[in-house]
Every structure is written in structure tokens, then in C-alpha cells.
Amino acid sequence: TAQLIRADDGFHVWSQNYYRDLNDIFAIQDEISSDVAFALGSTLLGEDDAGIRNVETENFAAYDIYLQALEQQNINTKEALLNADQLFNAALEKDPEFVDAKLGLARNYIEQNWKSAVPSTDSQEFRAAQALIHEVLAQRPDNLSAQVMDLLLKFYIGNFQKGSWGKVESLELIVDDMVRLAKRGRIDSYLTRQLVYQISGDYRGRNEEGLELLIAALETDPLNIDLLLALSLFYFETDRPEEAKPPLLTVLQVAPENPLPYRRLGTLALSQDNVVEAQDWFRKALMVEPDNPAIARSIALNFYRFGLLSEGDRWSERVRAMAPGRVDLILDLEIMAAAAAQDQDRLIKVLEEGIALTMSAGGYNGLTTHYYPSVMSAQGRSQEALDYLTELIPELQDYSKLIRTSTYEQWFQIQSFPLQQDVLDQESFERLAGGFAEVVEAEYPWVSDTIDPSNNTMHRVTFRTWLGDYDQALELIRKGHTDWPVYSGSWEWQRLQDYPWFERYRNDPEVASAIDQHEQKKARIADELREMVKRPEWRL
């Protein structure tokens, strides 16, 4: 018996009894779905009711295995994804034409690629995913999920090739095509989630469109993990943190074995300076996925940020034990440990080793671009820093254009430019800065936009300082610092406190008072963390 009851007043809208032989349970399932949709007065999918069919197989055993694969995929740990691999393949052995299993396996390969030590669009997993998607498109060219997934992979590959996750005209066309297809009918929830990630936020700003896609999908599947995670992230990235938490708590009820909601809750707590709560969420995430070094790394880094060196070292050792080959994870820990210990010689050594390693691997490390120029300047070694970087990046001091070979090299060119203040006379620096400022502004127009001081404040302060607009830079700091939380605004505070070129601003009474209050709050959080680690669960 199937029934429709109106939720607000309990009115019995419709019911139907079904007496069928269970030889083809899928046919019964599709019949009931269609009848329910008709009783609601629409097909739920607009004019096209093709999407009402639940699953594309007639083999019950294959379907049963497929559901087990989805369960493992939703857990989303490395071990669970390997289990899902075996199950999707077992379903395909039962029914080699099972489209849903092929797409599920393709998604699994994509997820495994992102969880690998070195994610790449040229990985074995990515190539396997592409092959499956093309197989489905040859079999069912009208399959919306396969079409969107194919475009999503092209989008990822295009971004990797161009070394940028911002706006690129050719990639915008791909995004437009994905949105158009998503609006035509129901697509896999994972694809809805990935698509909303790409169209929302600062780069594309299509927030209303993203929320509309999510809400429409959740109306038909309100407990879907992918959609709930996407909704939470959407609210988080559009500055609605209070609305970001409930979807994550719902995911915990639906999938308590999935580490992602614990990690997201930790990130959300950090954004609101609830550092102890955040650490507890990360610890719980590690209990669910004990072999994930990225989670242990987050815990270690948070201890280092608040000066708990011994605790940071203890968790850092766990990261090394879990991932001895993960240079990217270990490098960040070594940098933060040296910075927390205020050991400048050790910090410079680690930074220079890290810069060389990162460049040889073709990667990116934001800590090195942040720390190296300021530490070397503070040590009176600006010329030495410029010589070292220019040896690695020959185009570094050609300020007539931005470096295009890699994002990492380009940001080093920009972040190390203040070193020129230390080695040139004022007139020469101002002349050089004026030309380079035009080059940077052409690529990143927001650096000269002072309307919203809370967004990228210290980049704008740096830009204004190059140009000698000290009063305007100081005003940016005065307006902006009230929006910098202790944790998520830590790099803003760090630049303000550490950059030698910002000493004039630190001498301003209002700014000095703000820095003092910031340090007091950091000290209170550090005390809370010291009390936290006394608990039994933190001594394991």
C-alpha cells in the first residue's frame, strides 16, 4: 500500500494497493513512483518524467550489491572507498550494462584521486573515471549525470592545466553547460554538490543560482549526505555560519561513520574562534578515520598556532608516522613548529628547503610565500633572499609582467616584492612600485578596491604601502581589524605583527591597542587548550 498524507493537517490525499508478483521488483518500484508523481499533480521533473525511473538494471542481485557500494561510498574513508570499488565491480559482473554502477564507480575513482598523496588529473583513477563516463555516454547519450560528470572532469583538467581555479573564459562555458544540464532534470547528488561548489563564492558569485539548485534537489531527497554537505558549505562560504551547522549535524545522524562532517564542524568552529570545540571535532574525525594524516595535521597546526609546542610536536609525530612520504604535510608542520618556537635560524633553513622542494615538485605552499620574505627582511638579509629566489625563479625581478609559469612562482614574485624596499633607495623603489602596481592590479583588481576592507585587507595594505599611500593603508587596517577573528583571521594578524614594512602602522595607538587585545584573546584560547589536553580522551 502506498499513501500520500498532507503533512500540515493529516488529510488523506491518495492511496493505492498493489498486488504484484515479485519477479520484477524494479517494475513495481517504477510504477509506484509514477503513480505517486501523478497523484501529486506533476512528475516532479517538469515536463520530462524520464528521471522517475529509480535504477537502470533488471538484476536484483546487482542492485543489492550496488546499494552496499553506495553505503561504503557515503562513509568516504580510504578503506570504505576501496570496499566500494569491489562492490561496484561486483555489481557490474552481475549486470555489465548497469549504468548507475558505472557512474558510481567513476565517482569513486574521482574521490580516490582527491584523497591520494598527490592528486592529479593525469592519475590512473582519473583516467579510469573518464573511460567509464565515455562508456556510459556511448550507451546512454541522454544520461544527464554522465553528461555533467564528463563536463566536470573537463573543468578539473582545464583548471589544472591553467594552474588557476579562478575565472577562465573557456572554463566558464563548461560551467554554464553544467548548470543548464542540471536545471533540465535530476542529476546525481554528488554532481549537484560539486557544481554548487564551482558556481558559488567569490570567483563566480552565482550564489542564488547555487542555492536554488540545492534546495530543489533537497526537496526530493532531504537526507542526502552530498546535498547536506553542500548546503552547509554554501552557508559557510556566504557568511551564514549559524545556518551552516544544522545540515552537518543531520549528516552525523545519517552517516556517523563519515569523517567529513566532523572535519567541517571543526572548521566551522574555528571560524568562530571556538578552538577547543574545533579540536574536539577533529579528534572525533580521526577516531572515525584513524589513518588520515590531514586530520592529525590540523590538530597539530592548531596547537602550534597557539604556542602549545609539546602538544604540536606530539601530533606532528603522528602525522609523520601516518604519512612519511607526504612532504607537503610535514613541511607545513616544520614551518609552524619553528615559527611557534621563535627559532629564526631553524625557520629560515626549513623555509629554504621547503621552497626548493615545492618548486621541484611543481606544487604550491602558502606558508613559504608568507614567511620567507618577512623573516629574511627582519634579519636584515633582504638581498640574500632576493638572490636565493631569483636563482630558483629567474623571472622573479622582471616586474614588467607577472610570472606565468606557475601560481607558486607568481605569488613569490608578488609577496617578495617588498624586499625591494630594503635594497633600493626610496626614489628607485617608488618608481619600480608604480609600474609593478599597475601590472598586479590588471590581474587582481581587488587589491586597489578599498570599499570592502574586511576582504583581503592586508593584501590591499601591502599594495597601498608600495605606492606610499600610508594614510589610506592605515585606515584600511583600522576599519578591517574588527572583522578579523583570532583563528580564521590569523594570517591578517600575522602580517600586521610580523611584516617589517608595517612598523609604522603598529605604532598607531589604535592599531597597537587592537594587537594587544588580539594577543590577550590568543592567550585565553591557549589556556583553554591546555585545560582541554588534560582530559583523558586527549591523552590517548
XYZ file of C-alpha atoms in Angstrom:
540
model
C 0.000 0.000 0.000
C 1.229 3.473 -0.921
C -0.339 6.576 0.630
C 0.000 10.332 0.436
C -0.861 12.206 3.634
C -0.795 16.006 3.709
C 1.774 16.877 6.385
C 0.263 20.091 7.734
C -3.197 18.760 8.604
C -3.035 14.960 8.195
C -5.510 14.946 5.273
C -5.504 11.656 3.332
C -4.774 12.731 -0.258
C -4.336 9.429 -2.066
C -3.686 5.719 -1.566
C -3.292 2.690 -3.767
C -2.923 -1.029 -3.157
C -0.532 -3.004 -5.353
C -0.886 -6.776 -5.842
C 2.040 -7.893 -7.972
C 4.353 -10.856 -8.422
C 7.820 -10.002 -7.065
C 9.603 -11.373 -10.121
C 10.370 -7.801 -11.261
C 10.564 -5.571 -8.214
C 12.001 -2.715 -10.281
C 8.942 -2.539 -12.469
C 6.773 -2.279 -9.339
C 9.055 0.397 -7.917
C 8.821 2.439 -11.123
C 5.047 2.016 -11.282
C 4.611 3.261 -7.730
C 6.948 6.209 -8.354
C 4.983 7.242 -11.426
C 1.642 6.886 -9.651
C 2.815 8.964 -6.683
C 4.126 11.644 -9.016
C 0.852 11.711 -10.923
C -1.098 11.946 -7.673
C 0.986 14.950 -6.663
C -0.116 16.653 -9.840
C 3.298 16.722 -11.536
C 6.128 14.441 -12.481
C 8.488 16.181 -10.029
C 10.758 16.806 -13.006
C 8.661 19.247 -15.003
C 7.605 18.045 -18.422
C 10.142 15.247 -18.617
C 9.322 12.198 -16.494
C 12.234 10.100 -17.725
C 14.061 10.664 -14.467
C 11.319 8.957 -12.414
C 12.897 5.565 -13.094
C 14.858 4.655 -9.989
C 17.609 2.380 -11.261
C 18.808 1.075 -14.604
C 19.056 -2.662 -14.048
C 16.717 -5.616 -14.052
C 19.090 -7.708 -11.953
C 18.080 -7.719 -8.291
C 21.419 -9.150 -7.106
C 23.312 -6.397 -8.958
C 21.051 -3.772 -7.406
C 21.535 -5.191 -3.915
C 25.347 -5.059 -4.297
C 25.078 -1.550 -5.773
C 23.251 -0.327 -2.637
C 26.015 -1.790 -0.461
C 28.563 0.071 -2.617
C 26.712 3.353 -2.094
C 26.736 2.773 1.667
C 30.540 2.370 1.624
C 30.943 5.355 -0.678
C 28.987 7.549 1.734
C 31.322 6.564 4.590
C 34.045 8.059 2.369
C 37.150 6.864 4.208
C 40.012 5.429 2.130
C 39.159 1.908 3.277
C 35.448 2.382 2.561
C 36.172 3.687 -0.949
C 38.258 0.582 -1.665
C 35.336 -1.551 -0.433
C 33.014 0.422 -2.708
C 35.340 -0.287 -5.644
C 34.987 -4.022 -5.119
C 31.225 -3.784 -4.704
C 30.619 -1.625 -7.784
C 32.715 -4.047 -9.837
C 30.812 -6.998 -8.369
C 27.519 -5.339 -9.383
C 28.858 -4.847 -12.904
C 29.828 -8.512 -13.073
C 26.160 -9.326 -12.423
C 24.963 -6.730 -14.963
C 27.694 -5.335 -17.280
C 25.237 -2.736 -18.650
C 24.316 -1.314 -15.223
C 24.665 2.436 -15.890
C 24.252 3.560 -12.263
C 27.021 1.224 -11.100
C 29.348 2.531 -13.809
C 28.723 6.137 -12.760
C 29.063 5.202 -9.098
C 32.426 3.589 -9.820
C 33.524 6.640 -11.830
C 32.674 8.883 -8.894
C 34.579 6.529 -6.613
C 37.694 6.874 -8.751
C 37.407 10.681 -8.642
C 37.094 10.620 -4.847
C 40.110 8.315 -4.550
C 42.145 10.661 -6.722
C 41.421 13.629 -4.431
C 42.345 11.529 -1.372
C 45.660 10.392 -2.873
C 49.028 11.783 -1.749
C 49.412 13.759 -4.983
C 46.019 14.436 -6.651
C 46.311 14.766 -10.411
C 44.053 14.889 -13.449
C 46.521 12.512 -15.124
C 46.224 9.854 -12.439
C 45.200 6.275 -13.062
C 41.962 6.921 -11.141
C 41.060 9.953 -13.237
C 41.678 8.101 -16.492
C 39.576 5.158 -15.276
C 36.724 7.549 -14.375
C 36.856 9.150 -17.820
C 36.746 5.765 -19.546
C 33.626 4.745 -17.597
C 31.855 8.035 -18.282
C 32.542 7.785 -22.010
C 31.274 4.204 -21.940
C 28.011 5.357 -20.349
C 27.640 8.214 -22.857
C 28.099 5.767 -25.723
C 25.460 3.539 -24.141
C 23.090 6.298 -22.985
C 23.976 9.662 -24.605
C 20.917 11.274 -22.964
C 22.028 10.429 -19.395
C 22.203 13.788 -17.612
C 24.512 12.632 -14.825
C 27.025 11.207 -17.301
C 26.955 14.428 -19.327
C 27.543 16.603 -16.253
C 30.262 14.311 -14.892
C 32.055 14.425 -18.251
C 31.967 18.223 -18.188
C 33.117 18.284 -14.558
C 36.228 16.267 -15.433
C 36.971 18.586 -18.345
C 36.619 21.512 -15.937
C 39.062 19.950 -13.440
C 41.567 19.154 -16.179
C 41.315 22.681 -17.590
C 41.951 24.210 -14.183
C 44.980 22.016 -13.542
C 46.448 22.816 -16.952
C 45.982 26.545 -16.473
C 47.222 26.450 -12.879
C 44.277 28.533 -11.667
C 40.928 27.910 -10.018
C 39.603 31.351 -10.861
C 37.697 32.591 -13.889
C 38.954 31.417 -17.269
C 36.727 32.161 -20.254
C 36.877 28.685 -21.801
C 36.098 27.084 -18.453
C 33.172 29.434 -17.822
C 31.468 27.918 -20.871
C 31.808 24.482 -19.277
C 30.284 25.787 -16.041
C 27.362 27.276 -17.984
C 26.755 23.945 -19.722
C 26.761 22.072 -16.394
C 24.224 24.484 -14.900
C 21.993 24.196 -17.967
C 22.000 20.386 -17.775
C 21.407 20.379 -14.004
C 18.296 22.501 -14.478
C 16.876 20.093 -17.059
C 16.344 17.239 -14.614
C 17.634 15.297 -11.669
C 21.357 14.548 -11.661
C 23.481 12.591 -9.194
C 23.651 14.407 -5.846
C 27.455 14.302 -5.887
C 27.407 16.277 -9.137
C 24.947 18.803 -7.724
C 27.297 19.289 -4.798
C 30.389 19.753 -6.993
C 28.559 22.108 -9.327
C 27.324 24.325 -6.481
C 30.911 24.487 -5.183
C 32.047 25.820 -8.536
C 29.365 28.443 -9.184
C 29.128 29.865 -5.653
C 31.569 32.006 -3.722
C 33.870 34.854 -4.616
C 35.021 33.752 -8.068
C 31.695 33.330 -9.848
C 29.255 34.787 -7.362
C 26.270 32.828 -8.679
C 25.090 32.220 -5.128
C 21.355 32.485 -5.718
C 21.610 30.029 -8.588
C 23.645 27.616 -6.455
C 21.202 27.753 -3.552
C 18.289 27.248 -5.938
C 19.875 24.049 -7.303
C 20.497 22.746 -3.784
C 17.044 23.480 -2.437
C 15.371 21.884 -5.457
C 17.475 18.734 -5.035
C 16.877 18.556 -1.267
C 13.126 18.790 -1.754
C 13.218 15.368 -3.410
C 15.971 13.909 -1.202
C 16.080 15.737 2.155
C 18.519 13.354 3.905
C 21.048 13.155 1.094
C 24.576 13.451 2.511
C 26.122 15.109 -0.543
C 23.425 17.762 -0.685
C 23.509 18.467 3.054
C 27.298 18.867 2.966
C 26.990 21.190 0.010
C 24.292 23.246 1.737
C 26.447 23.627 4.839
C 29.480 24.710 2.814
C 27.324 27.124 0.833
C 26.139 28.844 4.011
C 29.675 28.857 5.414
C 31.174 30.492 2.337
C 28.396 33.064 2.097
C 28.952 34.229 5.713
C 25.967 32.476 7.278
C 27.737 30.256 9.846
C 24.703 29.745 12.086
C 22.859 28.138 9.162
C 25.895 26.033 8.239
C 25.823 23.862 11.378
C 22.353 22.152 11.282
C 22.964 20.353 7.944
C 26.223 18.915 9.323
C 24.511 17.659 12.488
C 21.915 15.965 10.272
C 24.721 14.275 8.290
C 26.170 12.962 11.566
C 22.837 11.313 12.339
C 22.549 9.800 8.872
C 26.211 8.796 8.431
C 28.114 8.787 11.745
C 30.970 6.837 10.130
C 31.731 9.581 7.595
C 34.667 11.725 8.813
C 33.814 14.725 6.636
C 31.019 16.260 8.789
C 33.291 16.098 11.868
C 36.020 17.932 9.956
C 33.569 20.503 8.616
C 32.190 21.105 12.107
C 35.760 21.647 13.263
C 36.410 24.175 10.503
C 33.142 25.931 11.300
C 34.058 26.162 14.996
C 37.476 27.610 14.110
C 35.846 30.328 12.023
C 34.041 31.448 15.178
C 37.170 31.194 17.360
C 35.816 28.137 19.203
C 39.205 26.443 19.033
C 38.641 23.869 21.793
C 35.385 22.767 20.168
C 37.175 22.566 16.814
C 39.954 20.384 18.206
C 37.371 18.028 19.691
C 35.622 17.703 16.328
C 38.938 16.961 14.593
C 39.762 14.356 17.242
C 36.405 12.664 16.624
C 37.061 12.742 12.872
C 40.345 10.932 13.480
C 38.550 8.295 15.562
C 36.370 7.603 12.529
C 39.287 7.690 10.069
C 42.397 6.942 12.160
C 44.781 6.679 9.190
C 44.082 10.158 7.760
C 47.211 12.321 8.264
C 45.455 15.515 7.161
C 43.210 15.398 10.248
C 46.135 14.862 12.628
C 47.937 17.696 10.816
C 45.037 20.078 11.521
C 45.215 19.228 15.224
C 48.996 19.745 15.310
C 48.860 23.062 13.451
C 46.223 24.420 15.829
C 48.406 23.608 18.817
C 51.380 25.326 17.164
C 49.316 28.415 16.323
C 48.546 28.926 19.996
C 52.021 28.164 21.276
C 51.487 24.635 22.662
C 54.768 23.312 21.285
C 54.918 19.948 23.065
C 51.353 19.076 22.054
C 52.030 20.223 18.495
C 55.155 18.055 18.371
C 53.249 15.029 19.707
C 50.634 15.264 16.976
C 53.255 16.141 14.388
C 54.947 12.816 15.114
C 51.660 11.042 14.469
C 51.460 12.715 11.051
C 54.998 11.566 10.217
C 54.151 8.022 11.249
C 50.995 8.018 9.114
C 52.499 9.662 6.034
C 56.295 9.549 5.945
C 56.288 10.484 2.261
C 53.908 13.431 2.456
C 56.421 16.280 2.167
C 53.612 18.848 1.814
C 52.048 17.931 5.162
C 55.331 17.618 7.025
C 56.708 20.884 5.590
C 53.822 22.928 6.999
C 54.334 21.331 10.400
C 58.048 22.078 10.410
C 57.437 25.707 9.422
C 54.797 26.239 12.097
C 56.882 24.486 14.755
C 59.892 26.711 14.041
C 57.700 29.831 13.968
C 55.999 28.914 17.253
C 59.398 28.312 18.858
C 60.579 31.683 17.502
C 63.714 29.956 16.209
C 64.589 32.198 13.253
C 67.627 30.244 12.009
C 65.698 26.991 12.024
C 62.734 28.701 10.352
C 64.854 30.117 7.511
C 66.518 26.726 6.944
C 63.152 24.931 6.798
C 61.675 27.602 4.519
C 64.523 27.467 2.014
C 64.444 23.680 1.915
C 60.667 23.788 1.562
C 60.755 26.333 -1.270
C 63.186 24.207 -3.273
C 61.181 21.020 -2.661
C 57.877 22.669 -3.551
C 59.250 24.078 -6.798
C 60.847 20.798 -7.842
C 57.509 19.052 -7.252
C 55.556 21.726 -9.136
C 53.321 22.363 -6.124
C 52.215 25.295 -4.015
C 52.847 26.187 -0.367
C 51.363 29.369 1.037
C 53.345 29.306 4.282
C 56.641 29.703 2.441
C 55.453 32.685 0.406
C 54.112 34.273 3.583
C 57.018 33.701 5.962
C 60.192 33.771 3.898
C 60.263 37.422 2.722
C 59.262 38.863 6.097
C 61.644 36.675 8.138
C 64.589 37.465 5.854
C 63.781 41.186 5.936
C 63.577 41.166 9.725
C 67.016 39.507 9.796
C 68.485 42.188 7.525
C 69.003 39.600 4.776
C 66.720 41.006 2.068
C 69.333 40.975 -0.712
C 70.258 37.398 0.177
C 66.566 36.424 -0.049
C 66.157 38.084 -3.444
C 69.317 36.373 -4.741
C 68.121 32.972 -3.491
C 64.661 33.340 -5.017
C 65.995 34.710 -8.306
C 68.303 31.726 -8.617
C 65.241 29.486 -8.374
C 62.936 31.820 -10.359
C 64.989 33.758 -12.944
C 61.994 35.971 -13.907
C 61.350 36.992 -10.293
C 62.715 40.547 -10.598
C 61.241 41.294 -14.014
C 58.438 43.496 -12.712
C 57.177 44.489 -16.151
C 54.926 41.412 -16.122
C 53.638 38.683 -13.829
C 55.224 35.250 -13.990
C 53.003 32.787 -15.866
C 54.854 29.510 -15.432
C 53.145 28.655 -12.116
C 50.884 30.179 -9.474
C 53.534 29.473 -6.815
C 56.224 31.426 -8.651
C 53.799 34.279 -9.374
C 52.884 34.648 -5.707
C 56.531 34.595 -4.720
C 57.113 37.415 -7.195
C 54.331 39.451 -5.542
C 54.998 38.508 -1.907
C 58.758 39.069 -2.157
C 58.461 42.450 -3.885
C 58.521 44.386 -0.542
C 62.117 43.194 -0.130
C 62.992 45.800 -2.767
C 62.160 48.488 -0.204
C 65.130 47.267 1.822
C 67.684 47.250 -1.003
C 66.699 50.275 -3.133
C 66.678 53.958 -2.355
C 63.214 55.463 -1.843
C 63.009 57.145 -5.254
C 64.022 53.996 -7.138
C 61.595 51.857 -5.157
C 58.667 54.229 -5.732
C 59.370 54.256 -9.464
C 59.565 50.447 -9.588
C 56.496 50.039 -7.348
C 54.346 52.297 -9.511
C 54.916 50.155 -12.586
C 54.535 46.821 -10.802
C 51.380 48.001 -9.053
C 49.752 48.537 -12.451
C 50.776 45.015 -13.503
C 49.346 43.440 -10.323
C 46.151 45.486 -10.412
C 45.482 44.417 -14.001
C 45.497 40.777 -12.848
C 43.965 41.287 -9.384
C 41.795 44.437 -9.465
C 40.590 43.883 -5.895
C 43.997 44.903 -4.481
C 43.157 48.555 -5.099
C 39.481 48.298 -4.083
C 39.104 49.824 -0.619
C 35.293 49.635 -0.437
C 35.218 46.320 1.446
C 38.157 46.462 3.863
C 37.281 43.148 5.543
C 38.144 41.199 2.386
C 41.878 40.633 1.790
C 42.731 43.678 3.892
C 46.441 43.059 4.291
C 46.959 42.443 0.564
C 45.444 45.875 -0.002
C 47.516 47.377 2.791
C 50.627 45.949 1.132
C 49.582 47.410 -2.221
C 48.939 50.847 -0.725
C 52.271 50.696 1.127
C 54.115 50.063 -2.151
C 52.557 53.222 -3.523
C 53.310 55.275 -0.424
C 49.617 55.702 0.445
C 50.323 55.205 4.151
C 47.282 57.078 5.450
C 44.917 55.032 3.288
C 46.658 51.812 4.318
C 46.310 52.737 7.986
C 42.622 53.474 7.501
C 42.168 50.033 5.911
C 43.691 48.405 8.993
C 41.579 50.467 11.392
C 38.380 49.506 9.573
C 39.363 45.937 8.817
C 40.761 44.559 12.069
C 37.357 44.434 13.774
C 36.356 41.703 11.282
C 39.420 39.503 11.837
C 38.712 36.546 14.126
C 41.659 35.236 16.142
C 41.860 31.996 14.165
C 40.497 32.478 10.656
C 41.990 35.963 10.586
C 45.336 34.671 11.859
C 47.254 35.476 8.675
C 45.931 39.018 8.683
C 47.144 39.488 12.252
C 50.404 37.721 11.486
C 51.206 40.030 8.577
C 50.333 43.087 10.646
C 52.511 41.943 13.543
C 55.441 40.404 11.649
C 55.983 42.357 8.425
C 58.896 44.748 8.970
C 57.359 47.096 6.405
C 54.267 47.611 8.614
C 56.052 49.008 11.670
C 54.616 52.476 11.057
C 51.113 51.035 11.394
C 51.929 49.083 14.553
C 52.988 52.367 16.163
C 49.493 53.806 15.709
C 47.759 53.788 19.159
C 44.515 52.316 17.832
C 46.294 49.534 15.969
C 48.629 48.862 18.908
C 45.594 48.519 21.189
C 43.917 46.109 18.723
C 47.075 43.962 18.578
C 47.221 43.864 22.371
C 43.590 42.737 22.612
C 44.246 40.105 19.957
C 47.206 38.740 21.925
C 45.137 38.609 25.113
C 42.444 36.601 23.345
C 45.068 34.237 21.919
C 46.435 33.733 25.432
C 42.956 32.885 26.761
C 42.436 30.328 23.990
C 45.872 28.835 24.712
C 44.892 28.409 28.372
C 41.644 26.710 27.310
C 43.625 24.317 25.109
C 45.986 23.486 27.987
C 42.979 22.556 30.113
C 41.490 20.557 27.249
C 44.535 18.296 26.797
C 44.289 17.251 30.453
C 41.111 15.348 29.640
C 41.507 11.533 29.383
C 40.407 11.371 25.746
C 43.256 13.692 24.757
C 45.952 11.600 26.443
C 45.344 8.546 24.266
